[in-house]
Amino acid sequence: MDGHTHQHTSDRRELQMARSMCWHCQSEVSGEYFCDRCVKVQPVSKELDYFTCFGIPRRLALDQQQLETKFYELSRAFHPDFYQNKSDAEQTISLGNSAMLNTAYRTLRDPIQRAEYLLDLEAGSVKEIRTTPPADLFEEILELQDTLDEFRASDRTSDAAAALRSQLQSERTALEGRQRDMETQLQQLFGRWDALQDRGEATDQARTERDRILKDMRDILSNRTYVKNIVNDLVATIA
Amino acid sequence: MARIVGIDLGTTNSLVAYMDKGTPRVIAGRHERAMVPSVVALTDNGLIVGDPAKEHLTRNPERTVYSVKRFMGKDLADVQNELAYFPYTLTEKGGVIRIKLGEKTYSPPQISAMILKELKLRAEAFLGESITKAVITVPAYFNDSQRQATKDAGMIAGLEVLRIINEPTAASLAYGLQEKTQGTIAVYDLGGGTFDISILKLKNGIFEVLATNGDTHLGGDDIDRIIADLFLGEIQKQFGLDLNAHPDHMQGIRLEAERAKIRLSDELKTTVNLELPDGKGLFTRELTREQLESLCNALVERTLGPCRLALNDAGLTAADIDEVVLVGGSTRMPLVRQRVQDLFGTQPHCELNPDEVVALGAAVQADILSGGTTDMLLLDVTPLSLGIETMGGVMSSLIRRNTTIPASAKEMFTTYVDGQTGVDIHILQGERELAKDNRSLARFRLKVPPLPAGVPRIEVTFLIDANGILNVMAKDMRTGETQSIEVKPSYGLSDQEVERMIEDSFKFAADDVGARKLIEARLDAGALIITTEKSLTDGGQLISADEVTAIRQVLSVLAAAKDGNDPRTIRARMADLEQAAKSLTVAMLNDSLKRGLQGKKVSEVT
């Protein structure tokens, strides 16, 4: 289709929830999601990041239980089921807030998506989509592509195909191991990020450390996605 | 707020339920039967629905529609391979299936609307009030077109459909209400024509669906068909008789196959007797449960794949499932129960009637929407991925399957050519790589101001609401203007067509004035009986005992007339009752007037 581009919102989200007037009674909204004066639900600001929305610090380790509890609590506050008897305006807000909340929960719940989201927030980056293999895997992946092509063209019942299949199986095991290694590295980076944030230093050294962590995180995340897609393709082919 | 009823619009049977002081109850019709067969027949006296229509399956097969749910939101090409099984005639107009009944053709939503109307009337007669709002259930694996078609059916029947909810999740609400369960549950729902599996997490009143899967063309109907095919082959062999030339007997075989299947859930063997046409005598055969199970084993096996996929999507294994709930009449089969138990390693629950549990759950959801129940909340998911067609005919996914709804995704569009004024967008639903292998939901043209290529920036929001139905909005990022998008559904009725069908449905009512009058008379009589009984309770002490007895006498005469078939007699007996109860009405009026005056000054009265 023409004219279609993939573009992810890259505008920096502000930490603080934008304080504004209640759409209904025009008083200043001081409650979290509901106007204190007229008790009408307020649209969640587009500037509000998911961490703030859930009332948790911007860290990569988080308490899943606490996240879920907050998700259920906010679902009870926003879900359209509880706005059936309300005005059209309130129903629209309820729908928008619920959709946003569901996206936020889905993003934060998964450690990889959470890290990608944090990168987007901190570095304002468009998610990098790798189209060529990472340098240290270059040879290996090119070879694998050849083997895959050979397997696709082969007679599946032949001995040659059986040999190729077992070769691909061991490739798969190796790549999955590689993927796990990357995840371990990511875990370490996540820990370093959280520790750095906890220290809260404003030194040049801290800033350098911060940029390095984010850069490393971005590289490993995109490599991991690349390897994961290769594995998926491999699994689908030999299935 | 007006009462909202819950409706299970099933492939074979439909039910209506309501919330009675915190307990959901199905509404039974005459003979205490809660199920209305989802059958519509055209007779010499007009269209009839339910039990009387079911009798026409064998008498009048070409003019009797059953299993219409299989055709909801479909076009003819989708159902090509099963057309031969249906004795009635299907055609197509503008991408929508039409079913021929006599001189006229009807869309599947119109036929479904007739069933819904029957349920609406039943609820009105029972509750003694007008019903205009409903929650209607659909299989969890229904796509957008099928959901939309169900909503259309409701509108045509004069019902505002406040929510479309998924059948397995409805069932979980009914169970949850009863058992106050916590933990991870699997709902296995094998109905007349569809199969669903849903995995839910229940915690503190929140019913969070983790994953769902299914097959919208797999159910008890298919089992009946396999049994019937076996009999047909044997009859062909033994008697040299091809029953395909006898649609009435084909239906007879199908119904007998269904009855035999049902008997074999309790018995180990059963005898089938079929009267053959052309004086060929009787076909008799013994069928054992073992034989039945070997016949439908592959079919039951087909339900297990979706179960594994759902578990996988939920990130769970069978061992993580605490409880399994069975829904749908087909889960009465011992083979089904055994397979489900083998897969999940736990004995499935079936305390609630599997035929009624979905309607009960719909009534619970209706109560949630009307503000009655506030401690329960259902968080459901969209069963299929939603995306758009991108270059090379590939589907680009925007909202993945099993995403909690409401869900939204935004996508930015621009132009490739200077002065381009439109961008075509093709919306798809499904899990396949290529656009052509997925379900086409809609195509629309996004209007773009004529500007150099790449300058326009139109943000399109795709929003799946709590019904699982798609809404599309566009916003010009340069001007901030929003654009309303008219989405022409690829399959299904346009708004104008639905409007016309609503009008037609009133005409259909006019065609059938006699039946209508009878129904209305019964309805009014029911309401009068209820109010008179209430008056007797509240004000009986204001009149003499003899007068009370006299009123009761006339009331019972009306109650008897109400079950008759003559609207004029019913109206006449209603007039009798009104006359007889006059003294009571007057006495009550005086009494309330007297009490109203107490404590007031004369000046205020005059």
Coordinates of C-alpha atoms in Angstrom, one line a residue, chain B residues 186-582:
Chain B
A186 CA -9.8 -23.1 31.5
V187 CA -13.2 -22.8 30.0
Y188 CA -13.8 -25.5 27.3
D189 CA -16.9 -24.6 25.3
L190 CA -18.1 -27.0 22.7
G191 CA -21.5 -25.9 21.4
G192 CA -23.7 -26.7 18.5
G193 CA -21.6 -25.2 15.9
T194 CA -18.5 -23.5 17.5
F195 CA -15.6 -24.4 19.8
D196 CA -13.9 -22.0 22.1
I197 CA -11.2 -22.4 24.8
S198 CA -10.4 -19.5 27.1
I199 CA -7.8 -19.4 29.8
L200 CA -8.6 -17.0 32.7
K201 CA -7.0 -15.7 35.8
L202 CA -9.6 -15.1 38.6
K203 CA -8.5 -12.8 41.4
N204 CA -10.5 -10.7 43.8
G205 CA -13.4 -10.4 41.4
I206 CA -11.3 -9.6 38.4
F207 CA -11.8 -12.1 35.5
E208 CA -8.7 -11.6 33.4
V209 CA -8.6 -13.5 30.2
L210 CA -5.1 -14.6 29.4
A211 CA -5.7 -16.2 26.1
T212 CA -8.4 -17.6 23.9
N213 CA -8.5 -19.8 20.8
G214 CA -11.1 -21.9 19.0
D215 CA -12.8 -22.9 15.8
T216 CA -16.0 -21.2 14.7
H217 CA -16.9 -24.2 12.6
L218 CA -16.7 -27.1 14.9
G219 CA -19.4 -28.3 17.2
G220 CA -22.2 -30.8 17.9
D221 CA -23.7 -30.2 14.5
D222 CA -20.6 -31.8 12.9
I223 CA -20.9 -34.9 15.1
D224 CA -24.5 -35.3 14.1
R225 CA -23.4 -35.0 10.5
I226 CA -20.8 -37.7 10.8
I227 CA -23.4 -40.1 12.3
A228 CA -26.0 -39.2 9.7
D229 CA -23.4 -39.8 6.9
L230 CA -22.8 -43.3 8.3
F231 CA -26.6 -44.1 8.3
L232 CA -27.0 -42.6 4.8
G233 CA -24.2 -44.8 3.4
E234 CA -25.7 -47.9 5.0
I235 CA -29.2 -47.1 3.7
Q236 CA -27.7 -46.6 0.3
K237 CA -26.0 -50.0 0.5
Q238 CA -28.9 -52.0 2.1
F239 CA -31.9 -50.4 0.2
G240 CA -30.3 -48.8 -2.8
L241 CA -31.9 -45.6 -1.7
D242 CA -30.3 -42.2 -2.0
L243 CA -31.9 -40.0 0.6
N244 CA -30.3 -36.9 -0.8
A245 CA -33.3 -36.7 -3.0
H246 CA -35.6 -36.6 0.1
P247 CA -34.8 -33.4 2.1
D248 CA -37.5 -34.2 4.7
H249 CA -35.9 -37.6 5.4
M250 CA -32.4 -36.1 5.4
Q251 CA -33.6 -33.8 8.3
G252 CA -35.2 -36.8 10.0
I253 CA -31.9 -38.7 9.9
R254 CA -30.0 -35.6 11.2
L255 CA -32.4 -35.3 14.1
E256 CA -32.3 -39.0 14.9
A257 CA -28.5 -38.9 14.8
E258 CA -28.6 -36.1 17.3
R259 CA -31.0 -38.0 19.6
A260 CA -28.9 -41.2 19.4
K261 CA -25.8 -39.2 20.2
I262 CA -27.5 -37.7 23.3
R263 CA -28.8 -41.1 24.4
L264 CA -25.3 -42.5 24.2
S265 CA -24.0 -40.0 26.8
D266 CA -26.0 -42.0 29.4
E267 CA -26.2 -45.5 27.7
L268 CA -23.7 -47.8 26.2
K269 CA -25.8 -48.7 23.2
T270 CA -29.0 -47.6 21.6
T271 CA -31.2 -48.5 18.7
V272 CA -31.9 -46.2 15.8
N273 CA -35.1 -46.6 13.8
L274 CA -35.8 -44.7 10.6
E275 CA -38.9 -44.8 8.5
L276 CA -37.8 -44.9 4.8
P277 CA -39.6 -43.3 1.9
D278 CA -41.0 -45.1 -1.2
G279 CA -42.4 -47.9 0.9
K280 CA -38.9 -49.2 1.6
G281 CA -39.8 -50.0 5.2
L282 CA -37.7 -49.4 8.3
F283 CA -34.0 -48.9 8.7
T284 CA -32.9 -50.3 12.1
R285 CA -29.5 -50.3 13.5
E286 CA -27.8 -50.6 16.9
L287 CA -25.2 -47.9 17.7
T288 CA -22.8 -48.4 20.6
R289 CA -21.0 -45.7 22.5
E290 CA -17.8 -47.2 21.4
Q291 CA -18.8 -46.9 17.7
L292 CA -19.8 -43.3 18.2
E293 CA -16.5 -42.5 19.9
S294 CA -14.5 -44.0 17.1
L295 CA -16.6 -41.9 14.6
C296 CA -16.1 -38.6 16.3
N297 CA -12.7 -39.1 17.9
A298 CA -10.9 -37.1 15.2
L299 CA -13.3 -34.3 15.7
V300 CA -12.8 -34.2 19.4
E301 CA -9.1 -34.3 18.8
R302 CA -9.4 -31.2 16.7
T303 CA -10.4 -29.2 19.8
L304 CA -7.1 -30.1 21.6
G305 CA -4.9 -28.1 19.2
P306 CA -6.6 -24.8 20.1
C307 CA -6.3 -25.7 23.8
R308 CA -2.5 -26.1 23.5
L309 CA -2.2 -22.9 21.5
A310 CA -4.2 -21.0 24.1
L311 CA -2.0 -22.4 26.9
N312 CA 1.1 -21.5 25.0
D313 CA -0.1 -17.9 24.4
A314 CA -1.0 -17.6 28.1
G315 CA 2.6 -18.7 28.9
L316 CA 1.3 -21.6 30.8
T317 CA 1.3 -25.4 30.8
A318 CA -1.6 -27.7 31.5
A319 CA -0.2 -28.2 35.0
D320 CA -0.8 -24.5 35.8
I321 CA -4.6 -24.9 35.3
D322 CA -6.4 -25.1 38.7
E323 CA -9.8 -25.8 37.3
V324 CA -11.6 -26.7 34.1
V325 CA -15.1 -25.6 33.3
L326 CA -17.2 -27.4 30.7
V327 CA -19.8 -25.4 28.7
G328 CA -22.1 -26.3 25.8
G329 CA -24.3 -29.3 25.3
S330 CA -21.6 -31.3 23.5
T331 CA -19.5 -31.5 26.6
R332 CA -22.0 -34.0 28.0
M333 CA -20.3 -36.6 25.8
P334 CA -18.1 -38.9 28.0
L335 CA -15.4 -38.9 25.3
V336 CA -15.2 -35.1 25.4
R337 CA -15.0 -35.1 29.2
Q338 CA -12.3 -37.8 29.1
R339 CA -10.1 -36.0 26.6
V340 CA -10.4 -32.7 28.4
Q341 CA -9.5 -34.4 31.7
D342 CA -6.5 -36.1 30.0
L343 CA -5.2 -32.9 28.6
F344 CA -5.5 -30.7 31.7
G345 CA -5.0 -33.5 34.3
T346 CA -7.9 -32.4 36.4
Q347 CA -11.5 -33.4 36.6
P348 CA -13.7 -30.8 34.8
H349 CA -16.5 -28.9 36.5
C350 CA -20.0 -29.3 35.2
E351 CA -22.1 -28.3 38.2
L352 CA -24.0 -25.7 36.3
N353 CA -26.2 -26.8 33.4
P354 CA -23.9 -26.5 30.4
D355 CA -26.8 -25.4 28.2
E356 CA -27.8 -22.5 30.5
V357 CA -24.5 -21.3 31.9
V358 CA -23.7 -18.9 29.1
A359 CA -27.1 -17.1 29.3
L360 CA -26.7 -16.9 33.1
G361 CA -23.3 -15.3 32.7
A362 CA -24.7 -12.8 30.1
A363 CA -27.3 -11.8 32.8
V364 CA -24.5 -11.3 35.3
Q365 CA -22.7 -9.0 32.7
A366 CA -26.0 -7.2 32.1
D367 CA -26.2 -6.6 35.9
I368 CA -22.6 -5.2 35.9
L369 CA -23.5 -2.8 33.1
S370 CA -26.6 -1.6 34.9
G371 CA -24.6 -0.9 38.0
G372 CA -26.1 -3.8 40.1
T373 CA -22.9 -5.9 40.5
T374 CA -19.8 -3.8 41.1
D375 CA -17.4 -6.3 42.6
M376 CA -16.9 -8.3 39.4
L377 CA -15.0 -7.1 36.3
L378 CA -14.3 -9.0 33.1
L379 CA -11.1 -8.1 31.2
D380 CA -11.4 -9.9 27.9
V381 CA -9.1 -10.1 24.9
T382 CA -9.3 -9.9 21.2
P383 CA -9.1 -13.4 19.7
L384 CA -7.4 -12.5 16.4
S385 CA -4.6 -10.1 15.4
L386 CA -5.6 -6.9 13.7
G387 CA -3.5 -5.3 11.0
I388 CA -3.3 -3.6 7.7
E389 CA -2.0 -4.6 4.3
T390 CA 1.4 -3.2 3.5
M391 CA 3.5 -3.3 0.4
G392 CA 3.9 -6.7 -1.2
G393 CA 0.5 -7.8 0.1
V394 CA 1.9 -8.6 3.6
M395 CA -0.1 -8.1 6.7
S396 CA 1.5 -5.7 9.2
S397 CA 0.1 -6.5 12.7
L398 CA -1.1 -3.5 14.8
I399 CA -2.9 -5.2 17.7
R400 CA -1.8 -8.8 18.5
R401 CA -4.2 -11.6 19.3
N402 CA -4.9 -12.0 23.0
T403 CA -4.4 -8.3 23.7
T404 CA -6.7 -7.1 26.5
I405 CA -9.5 -5.0 25.2
P406 CA -10.2 -2.1 24.9
A407 CA -7.0 -1.9 22.9
S408 CA -5.7 0.8 20.5
A409 CA -2.9 1.3 18.1
K410 CA -1.8 4.4 16.2
E411 CA -0.2 4.4 12.8
M412 CA 1.1 7.4 10.8
F413 CA 0.4 7.7 7.1
T414 CA 1.8 10.0 4.5
T415 CA 1.9 10.3 0.7
Y416 CA 4.4 9.1 -2.0
V417 CA 3.4 11.3 -4.9
D418 CA 3.1 15.1 -5.0
G419 CA -0.6 16.2 -4.7
Q420 CA -1.8 12.7 -3.8
T421 CA -5.2 13.2 -2.2
G422 CA -5.9 9.8 -0.8
V423 CA -4.3 6.7 0.8
D424 CA -6.1 3.4 0.6
I425 CA -6.1 1.4 3.8
H426 CA -7.1 -2.3 4.0
I427 CA -7.8 -3.6 7.4
L428 CA -7.3 -7.3 8.1
Q429 CA -7.8 -9.8 10.9
G430 CA -5.9 -13.1 11.3
E431 CA -2.6 -14.7 12.0
R432 CA -1.3 -15.4 8.6
E433 CA 1.7 -13.7 6.9
L434 CA 0.0 -12.7 3.7
A435 CA -2.9 -10.3 3.5
K436 CA -4.9 -12.5 1.2
D437 CA -4.8 -15.4 3.7
N438 CA -6.4 -13.3 6.4
R439 CA -9.9 -12.0 6.9
S440 CA -10.6 -8.7 5.1
L441 CA -12.5 -6.5 7.5
A442 CA -12.8 -3.3 5.6
R443 CA -11.2 -1.0 3.1
F444 CA -11.3 2.7 3.2
R445 CA -9.7 5.7 1.6
L446 CA -8.0 8.2 3.9
K447 CA -8.5 11.8 2.6
V448 CA -5.3 13.7 2.4
P449 CA -4.8 17.4 1.5
P450 CA -3.0 17.8 -1.8
L451 CA 0.6 18.6 -0.7
P452 CA 4.1 17.6 -1.8
A453 CA 4.9 13.9 -1.2
G454 CA 5.7 13.0 2.4
V455 CA 4.4 16.3 3.9
P456 CA 0.9 15.2 5.0
R457 CA 0.9 13.4 8.3
I458 CA -2.3 11.6 9.1
E459 CA -2.5 9.6 12.3
V460 CA -4.9 6.8 12.2
T461 CA -6.2 5.2 15.5
F462 CA -7.5 1.7 15.4
L463 CA -9.5 1.0 18.5
I464 CA -11.0 -2.3 19.5
D465 CA -13.7 -1.6 22.0
A466 CA -15.0 -3.8 24.9
N467 CA -17.2 -5.6 22.4
G468 CA -14.2 -6.7 20.4
I469 CA -15.5 -4.4 17.6
L470 CA -13.2 -2.1 15.6
N471 CA -13.5 1.7 15.4
V472 CA -11.3 3.8 13.2
M473 CA -10.4 7.5 13.7
A474 CA -8.0 9.7 11.7
K475 CA -6.3 12.9 12.7
D476 CA -4.4 15.3 10.5
M477 CA -1.3 16.1 12.6
R478 CA -0.6 19.3 10.7
T479 CA -4.0 20.9 11.3
G480 CA -5.2 18.8 14.3
E481 CA -8.4 18.2 12.5
T482 CA -10.1 14.9 13.1
Q483 CA -11.6 13.0 10.2
S484 CA -14.5 10.6 10.7
I485 CA -13.9 7.5 8.6
E486 CA -16.7 5.7 6.9
V487 CA -15.5 2.1 7.0
K488 CA -17.3 0.0 4.5
P489 CA -17.3 -3.5 5.9
S490 CA -15.9 -6.1 3.5
Y491 CA -18.5 -8.6 4.7
G492 CA -21.6 -7.5 6.4
L493 CA -24.4 -5.0 6.3
S494 CA -23.9 -1.3 5.8
D495 CA -25.7 1.0 8.3
Q496 CA -28.3 1.8 5.6
E497 CA -29.0 -1.8 5.1
V498 CA -29.5 -2.4 8.8
E499 CA -31.8 0.6 8.9
R500 CA -33.9 -0.9 6.1
M501 CA -34.0 -4.2 7.8
I502 CA -35.3 -2.6 11.0
E503 CA -38.1 -1.1 8.9
D504 CA -38.7 -4.4 7.2
S505 CA -39.0 -6.1 10.5
F506 CA -41.9 -3.8 11.4
K507 CA -43.5 -4.7 8.1
F508 CA -42.9 -8.4 8.8
A509 CA -44.8 -7.8 12.0
A510 CA -47.6 -6.2 10.0
D511 CA -47.7 -9.2 7.7
D512 CA -48.3 -11.3 10.7
V513 CA -50.9 -9.2 12.4
G514 CA -52.8 -12.2 13.8
A515 CA -49.9 -13.7 15.6
R516 CA -48.8 -10.3 16.7
K517 CA -52.2 -9.5 18.3
L518 CA -52.2 -12.8 20.1
I519 CA -48.7 -12.2 21.5
E520 CA -49.6 -8.6 22.6
A521 CA -52.9 -9.7 24.2
R522 CA -51.0 -12.4 26.2
L523 CA -48.5 -9.8 27.2
D524 CA -51.1 -7.3 28.3
A525 CA -53.0 -10.1 30.1
G526 CA -49.9 -11.2 31.9
A527 CA -49.2 -7.6 33.0
L528 CA -52.8 -7.1 34.2
I529 CA -52.7 -10.4 36.2
I530 CA -49.5 -9.3 37.9
T531 CA -50.8 -5.8 38.8
T532 CA -54.2 -7.2 40.0
E533 CA -52.5 -9.7 42.2
K534 CA -50.3 -7.0 43.7
S535 CA -53.4 -4.9 44.4
L536 CA -55.1 -7.8 46.1
T537 CA -52.0 -8.2 48.3
D538 CA -51.7 -4.5 49.1
G539 CA -55.3 -3.5 49.3
G540 CA -57.3 -6.7 49.8
Q541 CA -58.2 -5.7 53.4
L542 CA -60.0 -2.6 52.1
I543 CA -62.8 -4.7 50.5
S544 CA -65.0 -7.6 51.7
A545 CA -63.8 -11.2 51.6
D546 CA -66.6 -12.0 49.1
E547 CA -65.3 -9.3 46.8
V548 CA -61.8 -10.6 47.0
T549 CA -63.0 -14.1 46.1
A550 CA -65.0 -12.7 43.2
I551 CA -61.9 -11.0 41.8
R552 CA -59.8 -14.1 42.2
Q553 CA -62.5 -16.0 40.3
V554 CA -62.4 -13.7 37.3
L555 CA -58.6 -13.5 37.5
S556 CA -58.3 -17.3 37.1
V557 CA -60.7 -17.2 34.1
L558 CA -58.4 -14.7 32.5
A559 CA -55.3 -16.8 33.3
A560 CA -56.9 -19.7 31.5
A561 CA -57.9 -17.6 28.5
K562 CA -54.3 -16.3 28.2
D563 CA -53.1 -19.7 27.4
G564 CA -55.7 -20.0 24.6
N565 CA -55.2 -18.8 21.0
D566 CA -57.8 -16.1 20.6
P567 CA -56.7 -12.5 21.2
R568 CA -60.4 -11.4 21.3
T569 CA -61.3 -13.8 24.1
I570 CA -58.2 -12.7 26.1
R571 CA -59.2 -9.0 25.7
A572 CA -62.8 -9.7 26.7
R573 CA -61.7 -11.6 29.9
M574 CA -59.3 -8.7 30.6
A575 CA -62.2 -6.3 30.5
D576 CA -64.1 -8.6 32.8
L577 CA -61.3 -8.5 35.3
E578 CA -60.9 -4.7 35.1
Q579 CA -64.7 -4.5 35.8
A580 CA -64.5 -6.9 38.7
A581 CA -61.5 -5.2 40.3
K582 CA -63.1 -1.8 40.0

